[in-house]
Coordinates of C-alpha atoms in Angstrom, one line a residue:
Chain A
X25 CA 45.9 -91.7 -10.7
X26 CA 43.5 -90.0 -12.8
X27 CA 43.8 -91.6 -16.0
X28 CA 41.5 -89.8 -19.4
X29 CA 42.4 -92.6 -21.5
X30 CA 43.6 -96.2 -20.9
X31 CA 44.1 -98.9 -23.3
X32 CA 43.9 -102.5 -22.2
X33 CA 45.7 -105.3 -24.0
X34 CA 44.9 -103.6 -26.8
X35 CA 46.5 -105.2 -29.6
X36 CA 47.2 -104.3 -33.7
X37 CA 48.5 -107.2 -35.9
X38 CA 49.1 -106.4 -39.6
X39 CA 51.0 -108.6 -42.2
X40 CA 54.4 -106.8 -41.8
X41 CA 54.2 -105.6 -38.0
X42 CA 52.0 -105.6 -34.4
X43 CA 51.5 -102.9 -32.3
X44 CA 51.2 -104.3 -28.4
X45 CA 49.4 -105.6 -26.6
X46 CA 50.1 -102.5 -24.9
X47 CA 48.6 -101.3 -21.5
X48 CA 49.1 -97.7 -21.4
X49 CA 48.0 -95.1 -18.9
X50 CA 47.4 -91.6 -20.2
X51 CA 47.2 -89.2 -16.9
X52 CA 45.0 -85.7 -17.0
X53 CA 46.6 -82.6 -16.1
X54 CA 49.9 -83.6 -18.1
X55 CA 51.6 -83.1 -21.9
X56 CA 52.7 -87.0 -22.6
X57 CA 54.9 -87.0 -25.3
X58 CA 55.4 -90.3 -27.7
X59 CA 58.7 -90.5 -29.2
X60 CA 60.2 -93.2 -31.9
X61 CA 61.5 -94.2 -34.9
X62 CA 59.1 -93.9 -38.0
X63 CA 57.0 -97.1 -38.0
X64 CA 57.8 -97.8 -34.0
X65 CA 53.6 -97.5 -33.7
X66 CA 52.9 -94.1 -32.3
X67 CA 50.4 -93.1 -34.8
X68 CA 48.3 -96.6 -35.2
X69 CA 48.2 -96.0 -31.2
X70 CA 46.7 -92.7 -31.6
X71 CA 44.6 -93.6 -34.4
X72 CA 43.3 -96.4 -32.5
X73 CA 42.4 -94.2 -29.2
X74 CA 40.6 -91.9 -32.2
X75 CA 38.7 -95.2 -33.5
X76 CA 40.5 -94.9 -36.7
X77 CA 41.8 -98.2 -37.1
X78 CA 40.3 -101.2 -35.7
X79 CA 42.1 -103.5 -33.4
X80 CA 42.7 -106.6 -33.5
X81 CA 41.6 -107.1 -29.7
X82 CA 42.0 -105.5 -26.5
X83 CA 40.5 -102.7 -25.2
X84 CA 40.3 -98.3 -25.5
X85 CA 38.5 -96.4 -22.9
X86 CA 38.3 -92.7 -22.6
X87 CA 36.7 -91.2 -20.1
X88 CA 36.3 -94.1 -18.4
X89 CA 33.5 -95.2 -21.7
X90 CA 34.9 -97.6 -23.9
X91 CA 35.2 -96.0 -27.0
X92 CA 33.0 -98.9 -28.8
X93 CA 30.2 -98.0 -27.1
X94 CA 28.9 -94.9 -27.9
X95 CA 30.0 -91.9 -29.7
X96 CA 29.7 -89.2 -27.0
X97 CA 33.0 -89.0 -26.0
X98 CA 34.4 -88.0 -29.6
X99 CA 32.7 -84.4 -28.6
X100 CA 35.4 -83.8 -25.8
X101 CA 38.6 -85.1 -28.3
X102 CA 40.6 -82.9 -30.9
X103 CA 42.4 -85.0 -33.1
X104 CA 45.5 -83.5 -35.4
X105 CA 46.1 -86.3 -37.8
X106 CA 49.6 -86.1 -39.9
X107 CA 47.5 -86.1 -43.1
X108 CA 44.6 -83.4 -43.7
X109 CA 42.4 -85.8 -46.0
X110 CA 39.5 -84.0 -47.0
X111 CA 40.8 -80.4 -46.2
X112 CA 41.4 -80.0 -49.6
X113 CA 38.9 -78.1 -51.5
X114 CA 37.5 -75.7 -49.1
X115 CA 39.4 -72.5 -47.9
X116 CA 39.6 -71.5 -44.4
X117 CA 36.8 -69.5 -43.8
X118 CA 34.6 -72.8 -45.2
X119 CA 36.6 -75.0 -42.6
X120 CA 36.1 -73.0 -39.4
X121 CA 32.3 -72.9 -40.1
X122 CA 32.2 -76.8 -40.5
X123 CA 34.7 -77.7 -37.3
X124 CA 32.9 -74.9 -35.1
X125 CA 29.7 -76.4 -35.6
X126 CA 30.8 -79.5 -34.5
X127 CA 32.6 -78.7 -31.2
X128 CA 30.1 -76.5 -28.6
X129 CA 32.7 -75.0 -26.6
X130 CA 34.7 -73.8 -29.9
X131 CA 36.7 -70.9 -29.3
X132 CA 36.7 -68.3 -31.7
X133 CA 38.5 -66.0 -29.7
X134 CA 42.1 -68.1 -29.9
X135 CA 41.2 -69.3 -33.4
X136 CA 41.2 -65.8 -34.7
X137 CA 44.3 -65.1 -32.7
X138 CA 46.1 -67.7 -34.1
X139 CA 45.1 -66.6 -38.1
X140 CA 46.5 -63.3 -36.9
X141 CA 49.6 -64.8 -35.2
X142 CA 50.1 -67.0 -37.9
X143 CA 49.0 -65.1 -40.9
X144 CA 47.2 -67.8 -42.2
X145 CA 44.7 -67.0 -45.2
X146 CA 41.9 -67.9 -44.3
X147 CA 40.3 -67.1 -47.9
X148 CA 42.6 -69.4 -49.8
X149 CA 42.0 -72.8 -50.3
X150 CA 43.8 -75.6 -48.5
X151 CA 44.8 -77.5 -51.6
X152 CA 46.9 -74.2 -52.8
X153 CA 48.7 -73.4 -49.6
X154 CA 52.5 -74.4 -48.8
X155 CA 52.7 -77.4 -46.2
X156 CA 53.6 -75.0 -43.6
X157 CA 50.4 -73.0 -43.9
X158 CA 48.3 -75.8 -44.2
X159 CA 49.8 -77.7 -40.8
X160 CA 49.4 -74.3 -39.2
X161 CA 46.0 -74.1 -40.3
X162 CA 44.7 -77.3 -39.0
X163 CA 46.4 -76.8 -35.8
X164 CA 44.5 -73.5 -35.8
X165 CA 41.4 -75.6 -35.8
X166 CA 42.4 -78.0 -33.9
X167 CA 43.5 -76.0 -30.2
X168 CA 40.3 -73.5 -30.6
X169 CA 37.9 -76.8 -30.3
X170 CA 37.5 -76.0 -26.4
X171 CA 37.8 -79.9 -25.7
X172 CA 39.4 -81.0 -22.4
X173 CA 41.5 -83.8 -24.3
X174 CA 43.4 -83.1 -27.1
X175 CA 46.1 -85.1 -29.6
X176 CA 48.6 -83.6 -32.1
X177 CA 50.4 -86.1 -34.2
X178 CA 53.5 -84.1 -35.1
X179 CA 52.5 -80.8 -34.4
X180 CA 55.6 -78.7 -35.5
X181 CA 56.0 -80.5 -38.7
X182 CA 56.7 -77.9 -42.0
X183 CA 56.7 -74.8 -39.3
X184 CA 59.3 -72.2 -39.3
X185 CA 60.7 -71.7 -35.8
X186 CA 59.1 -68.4 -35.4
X187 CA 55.8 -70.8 -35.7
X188 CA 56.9 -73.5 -33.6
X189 CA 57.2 -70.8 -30.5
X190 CA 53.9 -69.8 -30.6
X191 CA 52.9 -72.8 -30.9
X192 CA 54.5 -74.0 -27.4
X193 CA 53.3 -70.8 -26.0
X194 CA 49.6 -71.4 -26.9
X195 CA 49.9 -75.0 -26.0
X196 CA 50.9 -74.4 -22.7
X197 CA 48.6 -72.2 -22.3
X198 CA 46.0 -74.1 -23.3
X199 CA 47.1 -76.7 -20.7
X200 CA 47.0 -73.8 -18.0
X201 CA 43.7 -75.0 -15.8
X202 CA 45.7 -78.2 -15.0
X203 CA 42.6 -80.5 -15.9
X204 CA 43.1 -81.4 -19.8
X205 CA 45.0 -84.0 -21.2
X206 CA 47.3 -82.8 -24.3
X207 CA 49.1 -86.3 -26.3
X208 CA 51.8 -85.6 -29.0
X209 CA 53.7 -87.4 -31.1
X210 CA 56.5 -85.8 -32.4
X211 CA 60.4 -86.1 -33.7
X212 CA 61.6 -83.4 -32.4
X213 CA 63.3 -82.6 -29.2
X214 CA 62.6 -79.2 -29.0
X215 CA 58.8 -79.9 -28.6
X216 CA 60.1 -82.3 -25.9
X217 CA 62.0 -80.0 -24.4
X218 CA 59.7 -77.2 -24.4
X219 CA 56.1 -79.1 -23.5
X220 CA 56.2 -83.0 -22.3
X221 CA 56.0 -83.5 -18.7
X222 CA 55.5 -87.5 -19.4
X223 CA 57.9 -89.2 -22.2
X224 CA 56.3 -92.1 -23.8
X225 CA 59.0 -94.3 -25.8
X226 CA 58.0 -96.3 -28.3
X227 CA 60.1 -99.2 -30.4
X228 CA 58.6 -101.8 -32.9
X229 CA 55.4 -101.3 -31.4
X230 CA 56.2 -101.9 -27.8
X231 CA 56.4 -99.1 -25.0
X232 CA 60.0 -99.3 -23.5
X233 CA 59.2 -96.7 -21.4
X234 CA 56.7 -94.2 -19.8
X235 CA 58.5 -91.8 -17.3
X236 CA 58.4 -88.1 -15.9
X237 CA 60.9 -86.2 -18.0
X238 CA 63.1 -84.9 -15.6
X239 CA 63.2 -88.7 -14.7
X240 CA 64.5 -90.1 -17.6
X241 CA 67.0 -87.4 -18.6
X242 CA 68.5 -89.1 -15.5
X243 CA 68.8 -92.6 -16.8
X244 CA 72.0 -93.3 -17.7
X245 CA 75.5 -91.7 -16.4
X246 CA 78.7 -91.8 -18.4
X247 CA 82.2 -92.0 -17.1
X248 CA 86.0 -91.7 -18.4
X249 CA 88.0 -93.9 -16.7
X250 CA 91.7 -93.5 -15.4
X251 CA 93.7 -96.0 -16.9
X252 CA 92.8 -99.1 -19.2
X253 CA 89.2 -100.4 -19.0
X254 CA 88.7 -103.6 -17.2
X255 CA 87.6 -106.5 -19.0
X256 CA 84.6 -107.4 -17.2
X257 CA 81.1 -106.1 -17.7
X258 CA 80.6 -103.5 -14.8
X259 CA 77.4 -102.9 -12.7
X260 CA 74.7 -101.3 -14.8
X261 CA 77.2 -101.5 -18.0
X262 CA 75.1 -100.4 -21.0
X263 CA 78.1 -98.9 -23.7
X264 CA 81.4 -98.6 -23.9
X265 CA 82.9 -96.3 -26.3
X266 CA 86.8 -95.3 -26.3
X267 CA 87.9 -94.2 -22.9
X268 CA 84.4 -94.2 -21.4
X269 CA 81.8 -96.6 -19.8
X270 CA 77.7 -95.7 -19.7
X271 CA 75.4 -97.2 -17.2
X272 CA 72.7 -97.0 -15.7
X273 CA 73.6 -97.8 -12.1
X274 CA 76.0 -94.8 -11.0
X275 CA 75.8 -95.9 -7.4
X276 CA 77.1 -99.6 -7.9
X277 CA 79.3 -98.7 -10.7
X278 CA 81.2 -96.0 -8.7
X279 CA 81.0 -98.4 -5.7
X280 CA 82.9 -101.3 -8.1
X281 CA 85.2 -98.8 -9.7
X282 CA 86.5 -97.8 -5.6
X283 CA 86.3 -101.6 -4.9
X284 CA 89.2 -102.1 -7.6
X285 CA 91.6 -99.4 -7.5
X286 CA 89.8 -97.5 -10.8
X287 CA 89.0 -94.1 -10.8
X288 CA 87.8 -91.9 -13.2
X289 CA 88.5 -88.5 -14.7
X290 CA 85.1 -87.8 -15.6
X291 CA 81.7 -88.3 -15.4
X292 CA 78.3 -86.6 -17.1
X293 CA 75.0 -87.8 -17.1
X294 CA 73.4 -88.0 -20.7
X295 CA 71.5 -85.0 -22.2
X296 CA 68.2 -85.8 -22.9
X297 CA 68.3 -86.0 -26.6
X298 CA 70.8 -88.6 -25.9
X299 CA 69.0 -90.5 -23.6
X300 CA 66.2 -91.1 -26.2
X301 CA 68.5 -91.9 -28.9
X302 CA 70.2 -94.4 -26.7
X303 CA 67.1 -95.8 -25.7
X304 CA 65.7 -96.2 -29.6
X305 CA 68.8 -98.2 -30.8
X306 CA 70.4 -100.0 -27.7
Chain B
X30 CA 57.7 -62.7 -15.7
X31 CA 60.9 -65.0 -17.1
X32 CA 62.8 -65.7 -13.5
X33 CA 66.4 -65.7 -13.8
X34 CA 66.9 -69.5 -12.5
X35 CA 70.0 -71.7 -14.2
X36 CA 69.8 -75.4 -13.4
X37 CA 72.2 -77.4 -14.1
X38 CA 71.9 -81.4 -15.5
X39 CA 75.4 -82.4 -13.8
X40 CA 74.3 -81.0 -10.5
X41 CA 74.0 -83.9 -7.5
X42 CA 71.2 -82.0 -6.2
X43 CA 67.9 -82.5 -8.1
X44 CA 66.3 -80.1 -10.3
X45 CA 63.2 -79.6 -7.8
X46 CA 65.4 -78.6 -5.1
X47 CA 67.9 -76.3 -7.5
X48 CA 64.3 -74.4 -8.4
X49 CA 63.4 -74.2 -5.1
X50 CA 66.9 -72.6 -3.4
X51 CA 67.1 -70.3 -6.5
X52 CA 63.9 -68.7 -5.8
X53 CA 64.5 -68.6 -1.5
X54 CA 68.0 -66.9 -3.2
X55 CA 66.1 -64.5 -5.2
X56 CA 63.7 -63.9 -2.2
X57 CA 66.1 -63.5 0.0
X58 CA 68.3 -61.3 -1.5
X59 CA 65.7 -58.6 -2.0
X60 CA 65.4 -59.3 -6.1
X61 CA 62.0 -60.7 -5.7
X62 CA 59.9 -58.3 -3.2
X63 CA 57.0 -59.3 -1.3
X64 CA 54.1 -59.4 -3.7
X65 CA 55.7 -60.0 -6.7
X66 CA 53.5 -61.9 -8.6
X67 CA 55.1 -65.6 -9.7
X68 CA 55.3 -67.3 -13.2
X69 CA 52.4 -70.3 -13.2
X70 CA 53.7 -74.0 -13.0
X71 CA 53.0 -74.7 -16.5
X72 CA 54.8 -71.3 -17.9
X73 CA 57.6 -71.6 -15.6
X74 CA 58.0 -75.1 -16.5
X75 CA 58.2 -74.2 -20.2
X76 CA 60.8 -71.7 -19.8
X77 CA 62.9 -74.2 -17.4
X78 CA 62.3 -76.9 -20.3
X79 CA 60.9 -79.4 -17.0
X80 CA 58.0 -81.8 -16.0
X81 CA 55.4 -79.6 -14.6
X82 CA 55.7 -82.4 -11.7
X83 CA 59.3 -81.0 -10.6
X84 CA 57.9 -77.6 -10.8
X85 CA 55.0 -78.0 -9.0
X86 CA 57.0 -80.0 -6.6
X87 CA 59.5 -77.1 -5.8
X88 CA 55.8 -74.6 -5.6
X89 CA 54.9 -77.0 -3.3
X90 CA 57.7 -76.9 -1.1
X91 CA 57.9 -73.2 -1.0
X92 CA 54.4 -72.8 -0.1
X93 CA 55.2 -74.9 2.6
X94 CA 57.8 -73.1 4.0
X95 CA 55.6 -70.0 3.7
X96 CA 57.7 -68.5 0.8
X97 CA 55.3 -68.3 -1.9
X98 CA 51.6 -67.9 -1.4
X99 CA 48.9 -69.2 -3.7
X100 CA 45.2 -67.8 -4.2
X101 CA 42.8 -70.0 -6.2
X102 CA 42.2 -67.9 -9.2
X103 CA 44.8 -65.4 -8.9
X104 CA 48.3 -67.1 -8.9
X105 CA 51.7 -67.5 -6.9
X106 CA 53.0 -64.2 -4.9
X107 CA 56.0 -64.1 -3.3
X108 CA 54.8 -64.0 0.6
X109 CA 56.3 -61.5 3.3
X110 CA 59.5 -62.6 4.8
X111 CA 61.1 -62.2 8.4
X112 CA 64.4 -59.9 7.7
X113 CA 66.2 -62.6 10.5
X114 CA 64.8 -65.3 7.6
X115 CA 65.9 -63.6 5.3
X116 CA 69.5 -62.9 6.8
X117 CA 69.7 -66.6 7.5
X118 CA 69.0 -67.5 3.8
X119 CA 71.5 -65.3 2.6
X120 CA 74.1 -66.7 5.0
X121 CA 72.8 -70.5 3.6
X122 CA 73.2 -69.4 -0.1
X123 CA 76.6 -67.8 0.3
X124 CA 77.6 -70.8 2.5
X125 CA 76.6 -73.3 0.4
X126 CA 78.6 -71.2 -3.0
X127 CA 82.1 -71.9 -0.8
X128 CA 81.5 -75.2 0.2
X129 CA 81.0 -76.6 -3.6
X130 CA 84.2 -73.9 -4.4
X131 CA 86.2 -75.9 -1.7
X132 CA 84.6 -79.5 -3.2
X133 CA 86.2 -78.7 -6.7
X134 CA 89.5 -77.2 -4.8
X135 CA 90.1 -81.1 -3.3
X136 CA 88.8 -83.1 -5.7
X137 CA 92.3 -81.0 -7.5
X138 CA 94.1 -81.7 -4.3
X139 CA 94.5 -78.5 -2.8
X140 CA 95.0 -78.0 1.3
X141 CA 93.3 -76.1 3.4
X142 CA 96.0 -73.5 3.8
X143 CA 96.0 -73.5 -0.3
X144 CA 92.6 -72.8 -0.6
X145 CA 93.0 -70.0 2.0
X146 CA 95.9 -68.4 -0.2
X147 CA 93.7 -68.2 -3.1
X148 CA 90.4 -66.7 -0.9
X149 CA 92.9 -64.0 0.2
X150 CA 94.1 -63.5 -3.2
X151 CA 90.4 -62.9 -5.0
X152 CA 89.7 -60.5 -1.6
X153 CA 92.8 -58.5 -2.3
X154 CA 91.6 -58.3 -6.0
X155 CA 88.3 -57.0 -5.1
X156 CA 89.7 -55.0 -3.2
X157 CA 91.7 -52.8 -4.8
X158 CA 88.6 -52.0 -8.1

């Protein structure tokens, strides 16, 4: 495996929660989405791969460098944070001149696209533009830094759908020479849906899970059973709700349910959205 | 180019391999000529809404079976088939379409003499538009 960033151990204790120690594996080449609750840890994680917050032990490496040791590899990451500190005061055209100088591969070509896509104005200042335009903004020049790694912490946030689908367009795009390494974090499933290959699911600062998408949307079957429910547990038995039984063993299950005279009227595997909702409160 | 491919979640059969006979069934039935240039992993995966990794399972496949042909630099083309391949497909795909229609038929308890009466019926339907 050809991991861009691993984290080892790597551990985040605050008064009222701790994230880890999580080992986590982040593979080039794919989108790996995070998912979970507010406060689950997904953006101290990210935060802590950007060098943002200090852990309090374990290790981040990027790049295979660990990112206490030098500096070089902040050149090949572009960071979206949630909030734009220091954005404020300057107008577009002010911002694009500070990032560009910054990042050697910037690409002015896409930025400029995406003003004219987005019909951001790039003359006003960032305090006096509507959450929207400021998110699409600093998206703007985030995706034109040319870097092979990149993170979005809730990319679509504020923006209208119109917005969102260029936004999956130039991010997959962008993902097209099948060497960089795009991270989000994000609530919503269309961004899921429409970009992760790798789901990342995270809950009170633990990863539950870390699977290929088209994996996990086949976690867990649910089946309407003929006749009364029996009162034992069955194999892979997550749920039971009415007339219906979810688990995440189809094979046993079905095997138990012939075994015992049951059959069923029924059956569906979850959707995806399902899936992770099951797997943030169960 | 957006490829008309429907997958479906309930389906037995995995998503990789529901990609892959969709796109032998387009090939085969003429829709998708020699040539034609294909939709990249990562846009095709967007549009299908899966894991590049199933998509660039089912490319894999079809390159295999020398279906699909991929130059470094310039994409996926569909590649030049045998007309008995093709012929043989076709028989596959329309094969396969009865045999889940006569799954659904017993799971419902139909016999085999039922299930006939209905074929005839939809023929004779067809027949007279």
């Amino acid at each position: 495996m050809n991991a861009t960033i691993e984290t080892h151990q790597l551990e985040k204790v605050r008064d009222d929660f701790t994230l880890g120690p999580l080992d986590v594996a982040i593979e080039s080449g794919l989108v790996t989405a995070f998912v979970g609750h507010n406060g689950s840890g997904k953006s101290t994680l990210l935060k802590s791969i950007m060098s943002l917050v200090k852990p309090t032990s374990g290790e981040i490496q990027v790049l295979d460098t660990n990112i206490t040791q030098s500096e070089n590899w902040k050149k090949e990451m572009a960071y979206l944070p949630q909030d734009k500190l220091g954005f404020g005061p300057f107008n577009g055209h002010q911002l694009r001149e500070l990032i560009a100088d910054l990042y050697p591969n910037w690409d002015d070509e896409l930025f400029h696209r995406l003003v004219h896509d987005w019909n951001i104005p790039l003359s006003k200042k960032f305090h006096s533009m509507s959450p929207g335009m400021q998110q699409k903004l600093a998206l703007a020049l985030t995706i034109s830094r040319g870097t092979p790694i990149m993170i979005l912490d809730e990319p679509s946030a504020h923006i209208d759908l119109a917005s969102r689908h260029i936004l999956f367009d130039v991010l997959s795009e962008w993902m097209e020479d099948g060497e960089r390494t795009l991270i989000i974090a994000t609530h919503h499933i269309e961004d899921i849906r429409k970009l992760a290959d790798i789901i990342a699911v995270m809950k009170e600062g633990q990863l539950i899970a870390q699977e290929d998408k088209d994996s996990l949307a086949q976690t867990y079957t649910q089946y309407w059973l003929t006749g009364e429910l029996p009162n034992e547990t069955l194999p892979g038995e997550v749920k039971r709700h009415e007339q219906s039984i979810i688990t995440d063993q189809p094979a046993s299950f079905e095997q138990y349910l012939n075994q015992h005279d049951q059959s069923w009227f029924k059956k569906e595997s979850l959707s995806l959205e399902d899936t992770l909702a099951f797997m943030l409160t169960i | 180019m957006q490829l008309p491919i429907k997958l479906s979640e309930q389906s037995r059969e995995p998503i990789y391999h529901q990609i892959e006979h969709q796109i032998k069934a387009l090939i085969a039935s003429g829709q998708l000529e020699a040539g034609t240039s294909l939709p990249s992993i990562r846009a095709l995966s967007k549009d299908l809404e899966v894991s590049v990794i199933t998509t660039r399972r089912s490319y894999q496949n079809l390159e295999n079976e020398g279906f699909i042909k991929t130059s470094q630099g310039k994409g996926t083309f569909v590649a030049n088939i045998q007309a008995s391949f093709k012929k043989e497909i076709k028989h596959d795909t329309v094969t396969k379409a009865f045999e889940q229609a006569i799954d659904i038929a017993y799971q419902h308890n139909y016999t085999n003499a039922e299930i006939q009466d209905i074929i005839q019926t939809i023929l004779r339907k067809e027949g007279e538009r």
